């Protein structure tokens, strides 16, 4: 049996705010255009690993923190989508970064949007990759994979059960495997690729270090909208048109709600296109 590829992990750094610690790593060009990232749900600072080479080549500095209660970052009092915003600003301050782009993946999109809304002087643009949008209408979610819709619903009304589901405990140990056929072909190919799975594995493990409750809280927040129309920065949406986790309808709806939004649809791509198409995200960050 062939051994799994060894993935080199960037060093983890920690910023202490007194009562809490914020874990983060940096990828790409350390002297490049700064980007503060919000990982998905579940996820961690390692979710940016597939972007490293493309970011390095393009001169982009990726700053990737664990959100509160995730990975190696201390939990924080729940403040909705503003949870983690203070951490992001504290991290930018500590690194001497006056302005940065905000990059949100999947369930991190709401955090990037809230950060841009609360701190327009610090965030000059937003890029959302396969991003879920707070308050997206049911009509935009018609094509979502049923098990994902169920998880969002259970997270809202029975968060303890949703935590068990997301952690894959008990009868939910094989839930994902049993639903593989529901995912688009592009995502199934990534799930079946040992090398790509090795690159994704550190993120999956770190994202569950403190359990799944923080990720479940993320899912619950998406039933409530935020003032999308008040976000003045340019928002660049990059989305696969075959995405079954966050359907393309969500991105198309968001484009109509944001005052300055641009959507790039990736043909026949699913939810995990960052693993095979990292350059599309870096291009969006640079406005190309």
Short mmCIF file of N, CA and C in Angstrom, two decimals, residues 145-148 175-189 191 242-246 270-272:
data_model
loop_
_atom_site.label_atom_id
_atom_site.label_comp_id
_atom_site.label_asym_id
_atom_site.label_seq_id
_atom_site.Cartn_x
_atom_site.Cartn_y
_atom_site.Cartn_z
N UNK A 145 -27.55 19.88 -1.45
CA UNK A 145 -27.57 18.46 -1.11
C UNK A 145 -28.46 18.26 0.12
N UNK A 146 -29.39 17.31 0.10
CA UNK A 146 -30.34 17.17 1.21
C UNK A 146 -29.70 17.01 2.58
N UNK A 147 -28.62 16.24 2.70
CA UNK A 147 -28.01 16.04 4.00
C UNK A 147 -27.43 17.35 4.55
N UNK A 148 -27.00 18.25 3.65
CA UNK A 148 -26.48 19.54 4.09
C UNK A 148 -27.63 20.42 4.60
N UNK A 175 -22.07 9.07 7.66
CA UNK A 175 -23.03 9.91 6.95
C UNK A 175 -22.46 10.45 5.66
N UNK A 176 -21.23 10.98 5.72
CA UNK A 176 -20.66 11.57 4.50
C UNK A 176 -20.43 10.50 3.43
N UNK A 177 -19.86 9.38 3.85
CA UNK A 177 -19.59 8.31 2.88
C UNK A 177 -20.87 7.83 2.21
N UNK A 178 -21.96 7.80 2.98
CA UNK A 178 -23.23 7.31 2.44
C UNK A 178 -23.85 8.30 1.46
N UNK A 179 -23.37 9.56 1.48
CA UNK A 179 -23.96 10.58 0.62
C UNK A 179 -23.00 11.08 -0.46
N UNK A 180 -21.92 10.35 -0.69
CA UNK A 180 -20.92 10.79 -1.66
C UNK A 180 -21.54 11.00 -3.04
N UNK A 181 -22.44 10.12 -3.45
CA UNK A 181 -23.02 10.21 -4.79
C UNK A 181 -23.83 11.49 -5.00
N UNK A 182 -24.22 12.14 -3.91
CA UNK A 182 -25.00 13.37 -4.04
C UNK A 182 -24.14 14.57 -4.41
N UNK A 183 -22.82 14.45 -4.25
CA UNK A 183 -21.92 15.56 -4.53
C UNK A 183 -21.63 15.61 -6.03
N UNK A 184 -21.31 16.80 -6.56
CA UNK A 184 -21.00 16.90 -7.99
C UNK A 184 -19.73 16.15 -8.34
N UNK A 185 -19.57 15.84 -9.62
CA UNK A 185 -18.43 15.03 -10.07
C UNK A 185 -17.10 15.66 -9.69
N UNK A 186 -17.00 16.98 -9.79
CA UNK A 186 -15.73 17.65 -9.47
C UNK A 186 -15.34 17.43 -8.02
N UNK A 187 -16.31 17.47 -7.11
CA UNK A 187 -16.02 17.25 -5.69
C UNK A 187 -15.71 15.78 -5.41
N UNK A 188 -16.42 14.88 -6.09
CA UNK A 188 -16.15 13.45 -5.89
C UNK A 188 -14.73 13.11 -6.32
N UNK A 189 -14.26 13.76 -7.37
CA UNK A 189 -12.89 13.51 -7.84
C UNK A 189 -11.87 13.95 -6.80
N UNK A 191 -12.47 14.12 -3.53
CA UNK A 191 -12.61 13.20 -2.41
C UNK A 191 -11.87 11.88 -2.66
N UNK A 242 -21.81 24.08 -10.07
CA UNK A 242 -22.34 22.77 -9.69
C UNK A 242 -22.27 22.54 -8.18
N UNK A 243 -21.99 23.58 -7.43
CA UNK A 243 -21.85 23.46 -5.97
C UNK A 243 -23.14 22.92 -5.36
N UNK A 244 -23.03 21.81 -4.59
CA UNK A 244 -24.19 21.24 -3.94
C UNK A 244 -24.26 21.57 -2.46
N UNK A 245 -23.21 22.17 -1.92
CA UNK A 245 -23.19 22.58 -0.52
C UNK A 245 -23.76 23.98 -0.38
N UNK A 246 -23.21 24.90 -1.15
CA UNK A 246 -23.75 26.27 -1.24
C UNK A 246 -24.10 26.49 -2.71
N UNK A 270 -17.47 22.32 -8.20
CA UNK A 270 -18.26 22.13 -7.00
C UNK A 270 -17.80 23.01 -5.86
N UNK A 271 -17.91 22.48 -4.64
CA UNK A 271 -17.63 23.28 -3.45
C UNK A 271 -16.15 23.35 -3.12
N UNK A 272 -15.38 22.40 -3.58
CA UNK A 272 -13.97 22.31 -3.17
C UNK A 272 -13.01 22.72 -4.27
#
